[in-house]
Short mmCIF file of C-alpha atoms in Angstrom, two decimals:
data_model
loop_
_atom_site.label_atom_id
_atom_site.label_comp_id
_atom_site.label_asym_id
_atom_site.label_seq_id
_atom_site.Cartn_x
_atom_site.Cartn_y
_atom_site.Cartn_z
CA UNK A 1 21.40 -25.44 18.49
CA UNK A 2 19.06 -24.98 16.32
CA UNK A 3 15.66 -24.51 17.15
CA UNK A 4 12.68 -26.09 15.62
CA UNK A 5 9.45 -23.89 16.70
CA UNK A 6 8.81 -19.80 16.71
CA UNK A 7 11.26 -19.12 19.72
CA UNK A 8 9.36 -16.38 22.11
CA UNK A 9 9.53 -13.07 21.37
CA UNK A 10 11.32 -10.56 24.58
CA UNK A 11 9.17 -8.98 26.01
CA UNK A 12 9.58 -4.60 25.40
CA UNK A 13 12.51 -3.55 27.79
CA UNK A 14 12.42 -0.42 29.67
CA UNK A 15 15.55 1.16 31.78
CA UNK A 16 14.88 -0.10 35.08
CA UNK A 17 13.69 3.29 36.71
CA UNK A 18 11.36 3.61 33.89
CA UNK A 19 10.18 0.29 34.85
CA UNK A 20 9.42 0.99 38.25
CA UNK A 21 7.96 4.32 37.55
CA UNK A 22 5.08 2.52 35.27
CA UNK A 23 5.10 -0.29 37.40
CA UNK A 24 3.59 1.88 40.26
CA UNK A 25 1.55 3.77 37.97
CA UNK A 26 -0.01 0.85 36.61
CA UNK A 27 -0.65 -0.89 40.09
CA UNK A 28 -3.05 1.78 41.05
CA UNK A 29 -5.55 0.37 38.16
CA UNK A 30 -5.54 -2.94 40.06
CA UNK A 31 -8.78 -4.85 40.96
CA UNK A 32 -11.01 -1.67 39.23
CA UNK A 33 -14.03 -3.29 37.73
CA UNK A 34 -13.18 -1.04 34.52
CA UNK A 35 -10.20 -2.94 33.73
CA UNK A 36 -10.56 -6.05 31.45
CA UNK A 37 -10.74 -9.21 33.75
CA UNK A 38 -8.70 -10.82 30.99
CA UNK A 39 -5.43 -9.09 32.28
CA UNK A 40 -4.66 -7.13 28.90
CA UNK A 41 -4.04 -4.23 30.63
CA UNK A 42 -1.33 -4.93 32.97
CA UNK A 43 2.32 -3.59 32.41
CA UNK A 44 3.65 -7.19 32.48
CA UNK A 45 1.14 -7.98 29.95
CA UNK A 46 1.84 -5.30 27.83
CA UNK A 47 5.38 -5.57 27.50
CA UNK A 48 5.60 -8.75 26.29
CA UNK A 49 2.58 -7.35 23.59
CA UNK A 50 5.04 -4.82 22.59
CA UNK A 51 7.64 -7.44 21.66
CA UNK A 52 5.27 -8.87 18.94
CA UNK A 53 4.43 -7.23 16.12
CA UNK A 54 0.30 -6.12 16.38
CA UNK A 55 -2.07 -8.62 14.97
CA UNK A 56 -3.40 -6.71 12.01
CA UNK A 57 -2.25 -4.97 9.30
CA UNK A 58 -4.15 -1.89 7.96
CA UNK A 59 -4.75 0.39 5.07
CA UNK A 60 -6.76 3.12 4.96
CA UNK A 61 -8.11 4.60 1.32
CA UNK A 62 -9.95 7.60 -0.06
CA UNK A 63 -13.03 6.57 -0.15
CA UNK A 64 -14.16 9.82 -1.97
CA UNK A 65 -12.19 8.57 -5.16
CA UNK A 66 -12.00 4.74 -4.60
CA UNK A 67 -14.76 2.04 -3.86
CA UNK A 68 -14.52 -0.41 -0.82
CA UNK A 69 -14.88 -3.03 -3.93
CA UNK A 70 -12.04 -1.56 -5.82
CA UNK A 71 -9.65 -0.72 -2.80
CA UNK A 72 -9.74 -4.32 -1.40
CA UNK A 73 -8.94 -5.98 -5.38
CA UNK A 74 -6.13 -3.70 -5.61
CA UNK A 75 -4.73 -4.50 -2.28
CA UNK A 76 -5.55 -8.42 -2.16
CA UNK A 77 -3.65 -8.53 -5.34
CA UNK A 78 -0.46 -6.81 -3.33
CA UNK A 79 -1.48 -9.16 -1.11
CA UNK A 80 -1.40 -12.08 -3.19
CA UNK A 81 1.71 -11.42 -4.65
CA UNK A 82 3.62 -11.19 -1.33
CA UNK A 83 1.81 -14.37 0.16
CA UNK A 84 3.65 -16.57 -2.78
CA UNK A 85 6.85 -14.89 -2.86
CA UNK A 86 6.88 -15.48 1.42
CA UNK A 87 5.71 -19.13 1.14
CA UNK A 88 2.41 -17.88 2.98
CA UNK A 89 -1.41 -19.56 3.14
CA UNK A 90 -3.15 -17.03 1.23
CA UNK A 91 -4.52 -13.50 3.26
CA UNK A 92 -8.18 -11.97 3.49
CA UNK A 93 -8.62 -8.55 2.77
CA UNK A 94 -11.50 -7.20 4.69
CA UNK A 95 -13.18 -3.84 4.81
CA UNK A 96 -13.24 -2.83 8.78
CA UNK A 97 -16.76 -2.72 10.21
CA UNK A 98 -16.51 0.29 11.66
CA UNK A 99 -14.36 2.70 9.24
CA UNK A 100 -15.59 2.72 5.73
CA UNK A 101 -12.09 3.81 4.38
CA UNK A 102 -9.75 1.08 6.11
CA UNK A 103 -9.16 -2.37 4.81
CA UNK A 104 -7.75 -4.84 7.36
CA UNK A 105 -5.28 -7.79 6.86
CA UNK A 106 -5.34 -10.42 9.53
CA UNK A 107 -1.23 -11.44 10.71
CA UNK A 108 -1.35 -14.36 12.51
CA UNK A 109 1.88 -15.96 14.11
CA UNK A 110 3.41 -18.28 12.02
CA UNK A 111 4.25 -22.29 13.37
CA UNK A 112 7.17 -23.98 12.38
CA UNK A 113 9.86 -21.36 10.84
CA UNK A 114 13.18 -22.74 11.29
CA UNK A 115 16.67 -20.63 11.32
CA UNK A 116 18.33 -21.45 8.27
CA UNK A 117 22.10 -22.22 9.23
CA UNK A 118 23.70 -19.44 7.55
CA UNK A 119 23.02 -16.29 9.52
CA UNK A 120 22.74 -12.39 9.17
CA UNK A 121 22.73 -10.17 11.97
CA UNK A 122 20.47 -6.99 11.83
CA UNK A 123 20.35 -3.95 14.16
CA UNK A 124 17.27 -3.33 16.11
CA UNK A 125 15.18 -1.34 14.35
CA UNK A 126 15.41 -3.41 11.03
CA UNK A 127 14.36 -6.47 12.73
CA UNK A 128 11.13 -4.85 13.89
CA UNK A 129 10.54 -3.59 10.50
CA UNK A 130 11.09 -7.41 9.41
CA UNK A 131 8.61 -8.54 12.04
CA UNK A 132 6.13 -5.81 10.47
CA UNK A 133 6.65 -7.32 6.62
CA UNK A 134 9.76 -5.35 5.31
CA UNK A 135 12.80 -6.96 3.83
CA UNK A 136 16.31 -6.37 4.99
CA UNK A 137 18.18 -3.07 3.27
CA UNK A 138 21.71 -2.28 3.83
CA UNK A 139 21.65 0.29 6.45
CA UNK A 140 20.17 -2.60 8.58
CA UNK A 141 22.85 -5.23 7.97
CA UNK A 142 25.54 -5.41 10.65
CA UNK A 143 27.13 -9.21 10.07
CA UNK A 144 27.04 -11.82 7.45
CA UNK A 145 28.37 -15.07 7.57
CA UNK A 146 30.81 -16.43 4.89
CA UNK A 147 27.96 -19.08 4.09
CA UNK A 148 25.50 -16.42 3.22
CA UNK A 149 26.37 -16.12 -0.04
CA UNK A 150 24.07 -14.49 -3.07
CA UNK A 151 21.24 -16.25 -3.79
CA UNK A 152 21.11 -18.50 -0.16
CA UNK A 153 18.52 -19.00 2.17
CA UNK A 154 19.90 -17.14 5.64
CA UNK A 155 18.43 -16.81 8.80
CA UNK A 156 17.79 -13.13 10.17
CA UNK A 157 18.56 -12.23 13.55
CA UNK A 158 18.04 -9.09 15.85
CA UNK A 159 21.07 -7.97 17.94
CA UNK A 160 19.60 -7.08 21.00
CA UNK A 161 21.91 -5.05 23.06
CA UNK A 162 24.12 -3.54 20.21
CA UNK A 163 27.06 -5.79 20.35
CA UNK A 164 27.32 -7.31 16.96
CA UNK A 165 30.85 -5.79 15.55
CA UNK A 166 30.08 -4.61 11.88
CA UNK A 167 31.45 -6.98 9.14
CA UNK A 168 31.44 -10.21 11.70
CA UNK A 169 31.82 -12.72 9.42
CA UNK A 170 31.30 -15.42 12.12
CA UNK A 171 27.92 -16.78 14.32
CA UNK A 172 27.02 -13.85 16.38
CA UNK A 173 27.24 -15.67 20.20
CA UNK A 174 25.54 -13.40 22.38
CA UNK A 175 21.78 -12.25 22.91
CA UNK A 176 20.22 -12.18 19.69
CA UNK A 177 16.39 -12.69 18.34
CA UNK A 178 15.38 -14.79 15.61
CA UNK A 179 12.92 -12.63 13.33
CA UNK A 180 12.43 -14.38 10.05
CA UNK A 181 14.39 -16.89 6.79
CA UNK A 182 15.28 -14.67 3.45
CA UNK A 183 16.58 -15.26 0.48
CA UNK A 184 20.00 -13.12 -0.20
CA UNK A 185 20.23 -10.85 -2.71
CA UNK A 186 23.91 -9.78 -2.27
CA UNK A 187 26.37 -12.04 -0.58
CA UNK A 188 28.83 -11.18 2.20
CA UNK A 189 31.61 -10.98 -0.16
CA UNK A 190 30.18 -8.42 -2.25
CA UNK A 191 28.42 -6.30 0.39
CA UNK A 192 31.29 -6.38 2.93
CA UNK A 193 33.81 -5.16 0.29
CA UNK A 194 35.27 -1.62 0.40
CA UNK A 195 32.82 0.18 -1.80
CA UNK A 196 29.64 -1.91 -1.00
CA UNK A 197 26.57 -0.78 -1.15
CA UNK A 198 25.06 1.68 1.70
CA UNK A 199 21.58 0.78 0.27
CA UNK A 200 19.04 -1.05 -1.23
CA UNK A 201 18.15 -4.69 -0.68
CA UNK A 202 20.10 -7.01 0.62
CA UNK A 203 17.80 -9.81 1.73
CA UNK A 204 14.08 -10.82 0.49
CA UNK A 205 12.20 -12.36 3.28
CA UNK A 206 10.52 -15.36 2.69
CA UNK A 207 9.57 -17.00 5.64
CA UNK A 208 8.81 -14.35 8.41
CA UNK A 209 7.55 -15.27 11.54
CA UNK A 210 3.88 -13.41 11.97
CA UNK A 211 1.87 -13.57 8.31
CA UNK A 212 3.03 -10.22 7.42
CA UNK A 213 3.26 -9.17 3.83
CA UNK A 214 5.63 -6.14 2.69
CA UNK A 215 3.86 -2.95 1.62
CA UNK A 216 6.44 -0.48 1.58
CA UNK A 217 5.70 1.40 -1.25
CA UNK A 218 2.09 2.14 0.48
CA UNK A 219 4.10 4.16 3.14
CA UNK A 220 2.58 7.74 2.73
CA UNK A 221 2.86 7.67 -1.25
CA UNK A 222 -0.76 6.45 -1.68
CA UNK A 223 0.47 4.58 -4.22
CA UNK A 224 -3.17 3.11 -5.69
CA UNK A 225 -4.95 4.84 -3.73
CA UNK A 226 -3.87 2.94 -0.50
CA UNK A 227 -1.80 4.19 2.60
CA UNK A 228 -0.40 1.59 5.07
CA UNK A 229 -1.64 2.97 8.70
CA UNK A 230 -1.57 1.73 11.95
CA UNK A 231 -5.59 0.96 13.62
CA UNK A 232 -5.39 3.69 15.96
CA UNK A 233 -4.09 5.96 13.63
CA UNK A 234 -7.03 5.38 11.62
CA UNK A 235 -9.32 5.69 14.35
CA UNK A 236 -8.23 9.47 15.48
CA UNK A 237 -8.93 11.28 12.42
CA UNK A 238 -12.75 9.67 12.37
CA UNK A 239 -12.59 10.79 16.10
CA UNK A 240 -11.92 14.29 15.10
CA UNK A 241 -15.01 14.11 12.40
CA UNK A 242 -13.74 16.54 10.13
CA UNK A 243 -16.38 17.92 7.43
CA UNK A 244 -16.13 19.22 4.17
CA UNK A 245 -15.42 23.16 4.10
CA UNK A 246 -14.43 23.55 7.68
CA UNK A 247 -11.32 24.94 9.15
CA UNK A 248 -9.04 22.02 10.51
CA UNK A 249 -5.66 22.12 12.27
CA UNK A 250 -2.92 19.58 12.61
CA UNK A 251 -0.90 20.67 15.57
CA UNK A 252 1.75 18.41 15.03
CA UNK A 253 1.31 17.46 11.48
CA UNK A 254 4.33 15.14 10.89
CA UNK A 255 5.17 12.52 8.87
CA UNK A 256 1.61 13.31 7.60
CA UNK A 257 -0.66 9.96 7.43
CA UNK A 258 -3.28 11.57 9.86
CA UNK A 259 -3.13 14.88 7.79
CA UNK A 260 -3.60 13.56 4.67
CA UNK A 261 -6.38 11.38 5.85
CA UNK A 262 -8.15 14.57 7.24
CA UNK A 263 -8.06 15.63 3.87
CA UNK A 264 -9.57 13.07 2.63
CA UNK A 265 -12.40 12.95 5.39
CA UNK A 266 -12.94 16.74 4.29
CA UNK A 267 -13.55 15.22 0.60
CA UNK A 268 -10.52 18.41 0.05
CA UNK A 269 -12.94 21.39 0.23
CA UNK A 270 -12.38 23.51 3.36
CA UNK A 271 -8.87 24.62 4.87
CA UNK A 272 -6.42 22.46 6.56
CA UNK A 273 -3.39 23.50 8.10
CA UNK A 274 -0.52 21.06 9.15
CA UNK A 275 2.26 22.52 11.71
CA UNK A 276 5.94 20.86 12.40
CA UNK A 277 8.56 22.82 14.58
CA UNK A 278 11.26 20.80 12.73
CA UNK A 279 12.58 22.09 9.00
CA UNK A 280 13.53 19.27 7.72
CA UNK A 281 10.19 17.15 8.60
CA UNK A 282 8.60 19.95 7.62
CA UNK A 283 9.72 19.86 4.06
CA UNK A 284 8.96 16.29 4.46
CA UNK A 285 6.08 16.66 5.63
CA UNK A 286 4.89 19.19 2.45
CA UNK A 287 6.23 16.77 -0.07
CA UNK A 288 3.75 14.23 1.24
CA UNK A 289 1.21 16.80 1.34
CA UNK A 290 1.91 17.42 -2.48
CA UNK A 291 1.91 13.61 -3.26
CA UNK A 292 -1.45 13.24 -1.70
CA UNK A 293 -3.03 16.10 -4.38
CA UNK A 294 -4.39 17.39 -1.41
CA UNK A 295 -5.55 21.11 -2.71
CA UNK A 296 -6.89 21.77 0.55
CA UNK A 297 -4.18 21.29 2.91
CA UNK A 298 -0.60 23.48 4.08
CA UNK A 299 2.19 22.36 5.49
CA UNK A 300 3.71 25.21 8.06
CA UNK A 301 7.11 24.91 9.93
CA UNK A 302 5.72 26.27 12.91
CA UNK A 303 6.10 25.27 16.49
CA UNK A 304 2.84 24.54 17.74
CA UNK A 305 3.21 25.71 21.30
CA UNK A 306 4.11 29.82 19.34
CA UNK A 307 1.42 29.20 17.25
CA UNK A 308 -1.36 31.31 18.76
CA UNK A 309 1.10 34.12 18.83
CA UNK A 310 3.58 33.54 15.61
CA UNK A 311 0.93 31.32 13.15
CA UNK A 312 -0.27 34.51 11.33
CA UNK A 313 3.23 35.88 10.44
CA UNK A 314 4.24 32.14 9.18
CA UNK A 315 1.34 31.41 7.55
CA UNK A 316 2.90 32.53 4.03
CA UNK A 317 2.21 30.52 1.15
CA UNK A 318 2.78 26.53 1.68
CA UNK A 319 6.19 25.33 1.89
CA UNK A 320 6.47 24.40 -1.85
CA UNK A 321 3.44 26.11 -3.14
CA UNK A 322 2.20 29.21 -4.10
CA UNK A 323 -1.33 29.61 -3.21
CA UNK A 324 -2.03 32.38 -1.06
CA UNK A 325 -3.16 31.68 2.86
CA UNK A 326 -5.12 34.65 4.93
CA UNK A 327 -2.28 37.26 6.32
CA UNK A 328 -3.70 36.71 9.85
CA UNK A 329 -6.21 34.20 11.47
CA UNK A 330 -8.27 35.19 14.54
CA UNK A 331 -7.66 33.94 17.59
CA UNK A 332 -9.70 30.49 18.40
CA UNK A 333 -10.19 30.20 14.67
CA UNK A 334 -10.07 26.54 13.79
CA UNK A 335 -13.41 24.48 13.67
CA UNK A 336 -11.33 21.50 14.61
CA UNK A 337 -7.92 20.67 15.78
CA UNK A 338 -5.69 17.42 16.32
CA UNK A 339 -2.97 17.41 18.39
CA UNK A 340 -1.37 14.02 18.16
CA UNK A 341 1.40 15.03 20.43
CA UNK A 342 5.00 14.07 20.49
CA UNK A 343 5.30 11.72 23.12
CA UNK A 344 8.04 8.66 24.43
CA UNK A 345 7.09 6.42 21.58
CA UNK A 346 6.28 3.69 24.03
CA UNK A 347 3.27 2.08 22.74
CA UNK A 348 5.22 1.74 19.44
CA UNK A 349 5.41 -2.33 18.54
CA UNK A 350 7.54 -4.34 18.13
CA UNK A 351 10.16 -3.22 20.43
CA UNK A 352 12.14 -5.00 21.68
CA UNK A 353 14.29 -2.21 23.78
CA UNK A 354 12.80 1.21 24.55
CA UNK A 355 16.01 3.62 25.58
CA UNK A 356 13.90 6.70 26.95
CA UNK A 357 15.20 7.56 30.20
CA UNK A 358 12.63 8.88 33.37
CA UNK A 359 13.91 12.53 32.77
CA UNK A 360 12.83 12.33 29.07
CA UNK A 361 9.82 10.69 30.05
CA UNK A 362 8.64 13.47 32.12
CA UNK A 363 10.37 15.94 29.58
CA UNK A 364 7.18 14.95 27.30
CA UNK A 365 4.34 15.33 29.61
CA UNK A 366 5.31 19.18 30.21
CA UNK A 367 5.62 19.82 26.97
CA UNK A 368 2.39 18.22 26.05
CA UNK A 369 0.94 20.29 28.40
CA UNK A 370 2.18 23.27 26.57
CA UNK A 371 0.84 22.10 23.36
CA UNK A 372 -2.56 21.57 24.79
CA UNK A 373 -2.93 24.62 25.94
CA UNK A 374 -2.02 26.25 22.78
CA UNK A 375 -4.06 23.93 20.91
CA UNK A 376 -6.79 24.65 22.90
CA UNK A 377 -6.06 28.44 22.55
CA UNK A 378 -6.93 28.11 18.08
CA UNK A 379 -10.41 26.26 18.56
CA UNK A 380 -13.24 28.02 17.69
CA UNK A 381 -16.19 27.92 20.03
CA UNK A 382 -18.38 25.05 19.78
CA UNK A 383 -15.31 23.30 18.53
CA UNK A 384 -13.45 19.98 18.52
CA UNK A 385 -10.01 18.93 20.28
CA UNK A 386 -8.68 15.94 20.20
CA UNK A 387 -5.44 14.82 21.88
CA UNK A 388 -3.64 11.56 20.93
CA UNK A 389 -0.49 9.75 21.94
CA UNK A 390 1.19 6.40 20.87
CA UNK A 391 2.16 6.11 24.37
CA UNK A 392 1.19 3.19 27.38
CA UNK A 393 2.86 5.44 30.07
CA UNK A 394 -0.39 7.25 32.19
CA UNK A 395 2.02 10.42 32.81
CA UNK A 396 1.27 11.33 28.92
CA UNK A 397 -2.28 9.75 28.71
CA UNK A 398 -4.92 10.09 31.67
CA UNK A 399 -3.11 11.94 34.08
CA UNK A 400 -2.75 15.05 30.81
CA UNK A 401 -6.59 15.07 30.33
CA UNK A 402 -6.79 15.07 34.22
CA UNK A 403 -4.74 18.26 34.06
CA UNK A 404 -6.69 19.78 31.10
CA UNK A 405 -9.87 19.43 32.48
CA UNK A 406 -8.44 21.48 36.01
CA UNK A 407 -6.74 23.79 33.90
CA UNK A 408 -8.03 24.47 30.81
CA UNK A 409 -10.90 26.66 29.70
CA UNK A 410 -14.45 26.05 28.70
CA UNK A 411 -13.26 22.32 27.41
CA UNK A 412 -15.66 18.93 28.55
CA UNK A 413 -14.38 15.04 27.70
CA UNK A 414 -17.03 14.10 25.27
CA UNK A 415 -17.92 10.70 23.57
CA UNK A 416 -15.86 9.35 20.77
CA UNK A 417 -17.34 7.21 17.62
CA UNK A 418 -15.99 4.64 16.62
CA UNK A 419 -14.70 3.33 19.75
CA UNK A 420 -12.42 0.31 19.52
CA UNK A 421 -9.76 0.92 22.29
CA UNK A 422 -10.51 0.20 26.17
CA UNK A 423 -11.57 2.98 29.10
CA UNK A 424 -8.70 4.88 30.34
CA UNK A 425 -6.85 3.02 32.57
CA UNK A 426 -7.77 3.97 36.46
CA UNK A 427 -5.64 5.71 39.83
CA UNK A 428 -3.92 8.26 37.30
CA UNK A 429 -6.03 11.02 38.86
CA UNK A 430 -8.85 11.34 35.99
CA UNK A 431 -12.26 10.89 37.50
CA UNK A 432 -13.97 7.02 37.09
CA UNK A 433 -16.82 8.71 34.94
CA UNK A 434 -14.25 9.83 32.43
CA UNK A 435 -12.53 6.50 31.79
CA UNK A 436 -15.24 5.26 29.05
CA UNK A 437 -15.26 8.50 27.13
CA UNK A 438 -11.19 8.44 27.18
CA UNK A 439 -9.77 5.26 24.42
CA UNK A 440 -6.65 3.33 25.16
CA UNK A 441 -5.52 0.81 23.19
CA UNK A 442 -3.87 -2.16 24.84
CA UNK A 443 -0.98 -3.76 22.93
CA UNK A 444 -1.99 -7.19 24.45
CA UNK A 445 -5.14 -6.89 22.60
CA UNK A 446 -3.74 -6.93 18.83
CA UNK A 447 -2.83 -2.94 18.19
CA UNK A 448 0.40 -0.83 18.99
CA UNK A 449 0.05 0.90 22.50
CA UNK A 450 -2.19 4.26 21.87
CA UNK A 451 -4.58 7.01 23.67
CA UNK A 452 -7.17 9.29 22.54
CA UNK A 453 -9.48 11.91 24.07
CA UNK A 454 -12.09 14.23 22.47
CA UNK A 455 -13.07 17.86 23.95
CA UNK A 456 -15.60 20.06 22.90
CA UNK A 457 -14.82 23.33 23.65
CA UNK A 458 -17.42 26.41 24.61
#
């Protein structure tokens, strides 16, 4: 049957060992007077937060080369746009109180969306992109039924657990999530068909479920000026305080929001290098570099945790470029450095199935420990470190600063500004007077799942 109100989003799902793992983890933290009394921070809690998309949308701008005044017209008119095309009440662009170079866009849940009959079925990930305020693109589209024809209105649906055959032509009978209505822009019979398309887009949401507009083309191009970025995001680079003319470092530089927002915090005077182990995302990760006009900033493939040893010998010019870096940099060189490490990925929202196993899990921590202590091996004295993961899981969060501060040389938690996350969560072995100086960001509280923490380093 057809159902008549916003069904209930899943909650995240973890493998069931991963589960328990976090479960214990997070049981520790219980009855602490640091935690909110509101019950945000629980795993049960933030699970089902992770199933819904976060409550805001964000975009961050220059704010060097573009007004707060001129940054929110140009956006509320993107805004605009999308709000009549998705049969919306219209959306307020504000200017966040705290950053002057983010704009925010309030996403509310949406009442009274009802499945049009004629259904498409969608793998995982492009559902969550739907829930975020994309449209449906080929790659995405696994079934179609024989009423969605060009130019219908057709229901959009998630399969959950990867059963949906490709090409079913039928309604899709087992566990599935209802994500949004959309207009298609290429029936079954034409996409289905032996040399259909592999991309561009097949359906045009109209009626998505959260108030979510599409900004795609805001995706690391800057395109106006404006870069679509998640809160947190946002909030690191203004953690890290870079200033114009120092020496910055991006440990882990890609896909390259954070960089190029560094860059822009530095008003592009100064020197900032961006590291990534992997080729390809490091060419990637240059051509984003090179769309930002950034004059300031390098892209390196480099693998952060050889860096202190290998950095000189790879720092030759820029992938792409041909301006000439230094043939060797000192040891502890950088004023500042970010490492915004890889991690599992399980703060990311909406998810609706996380597949990391507990092997993987703990793969990451080691490894961030690695990075750390290289990263902390490049800052200069009297410099800044700041570690970040998009990650709910304590192994990768508090327990790592726990670690660092045993381990590591010369390095002391400081305070972070702005500060719009929650005290580390407690029992993960970092001392209660570091909690309020570490930020985690709750999913249940609006944002994707995220951690930061600041050193200063002697």
């Amino acid at each position: 049957d057809l159902m008549a109100e916003i069904p209930v989003l899943p909650p995240a799902e973890l493998l069931p060992d991963v589960h328990a793992f976090l479960a214990e983890l997070y049981s520790r933290a219980a009855g602490h007077p640091s935690c909110p009394a509101d019950g945000s921070w629980t795993l049960t809690e933030t699970l089902a937060a992770l199933g819904r998309p976060p409550r805001q949308t964000t975009v961050r701008f220059d704010a060097h080369r573009l007004s707060a005044e001129e940054a929110t017209r140009r956006l509320q008119a993107l805004v605009d746009e999308e709000c009549a095309v998705r049969r919306m009440d219209a959306l307020r662009v504000e200017l966040c109180a705290a950053m002057n170079d983010v704009l925010v866009i309030d996403c509310p849940p949406r009442a009274g969306v009802v499945p049009a009959p004629a259904e498409v079925v969608v793998g995982l990930e492009c559902a969550m992109s739907v829930l975020r305020g994309a449209d449906v693109y080929a790659p995405g589209v696994l079934g179609m039924m024989h009423s969605a024809s060009e130019g219908a209105t057709v229901s959009i649906w998630a399969d959950v657990d990867k059963k949906c055959a490709r090409g079913l032509a039928t309604r899709f009978t087992l566990r599935k999530v209802f994500v949004g209505n959309g207009v298609a822009e290429m029936g079954r019979k034409d996409f289905f068909q032996v040399d259909g398309p592999t991309s561009g887009r097949i359906v045009r949401v109209t009626e998505p479920l959260y108030a979510t507009v599409s900004l795609p083309t805001l995706c690391l191009e800057q395109q106006d000026g404006l870069c679509l970025q998640n809160l947190p995001s946002c909030v690191v680079a203004h953690v890290l305080n870079p200033l114009p003319g120092e020496s910055v470092l991006d440990a882990c530089a890609a896909p390259g929001g954070k960089m190029t927002h560094i860059a822009a915090l530095m008003n592009d005077t100064g020197l900032l290098v961006g590291l990534e182990r992997g080729a390809h995302k490091a060419e990637k990760l240059a051509q984003v570099v090179t769309q930002s006009g950034s004059r300031c900033a390098y892209a390196i493939h480099c693998d952060a945790t050889r860096a202190p040893t290998k950095l000189s010998g790879l720092l030759s010019p820029r992938l792409g470029d041909t301006r000439a870096l230094p043939a060797t940099f000192p040891a502890a060189y950088f004023d500042r450095v970010l490492l915004d490490a890889p991690c599992s990925g399980l703060g990311q929202s909406p998810r609706t199935l996380n597949p990391i196993t507990l092997h993987d899990l703990h793969g990451y921590a080691t490894y961030q420990k690695k990075l750390l202590t290289a990263a902390r091996s490049m800052v200069a004295p009297g410099g800044t470190l700041v570690y970040s993961t998009c990650s709910i899981s304590p192994e990768e969060n508090e327990e790592i600063v726990a670690w660092a501060l045993q381990t590591l040389p010369g390095i002391a938690l400081v305070p972070q500004s702005p500060y719009l996350g929650q005290p580390g969560l407690p029992g993960q072995g970092l001392a209660d007077e570091y909690l309020p100086l570490v930020q985690r960001f709750h999913p249940a509280l609006g944002t994707i799942g995220f951690f930061i923490a600041k050193f200063q380093c002697t």
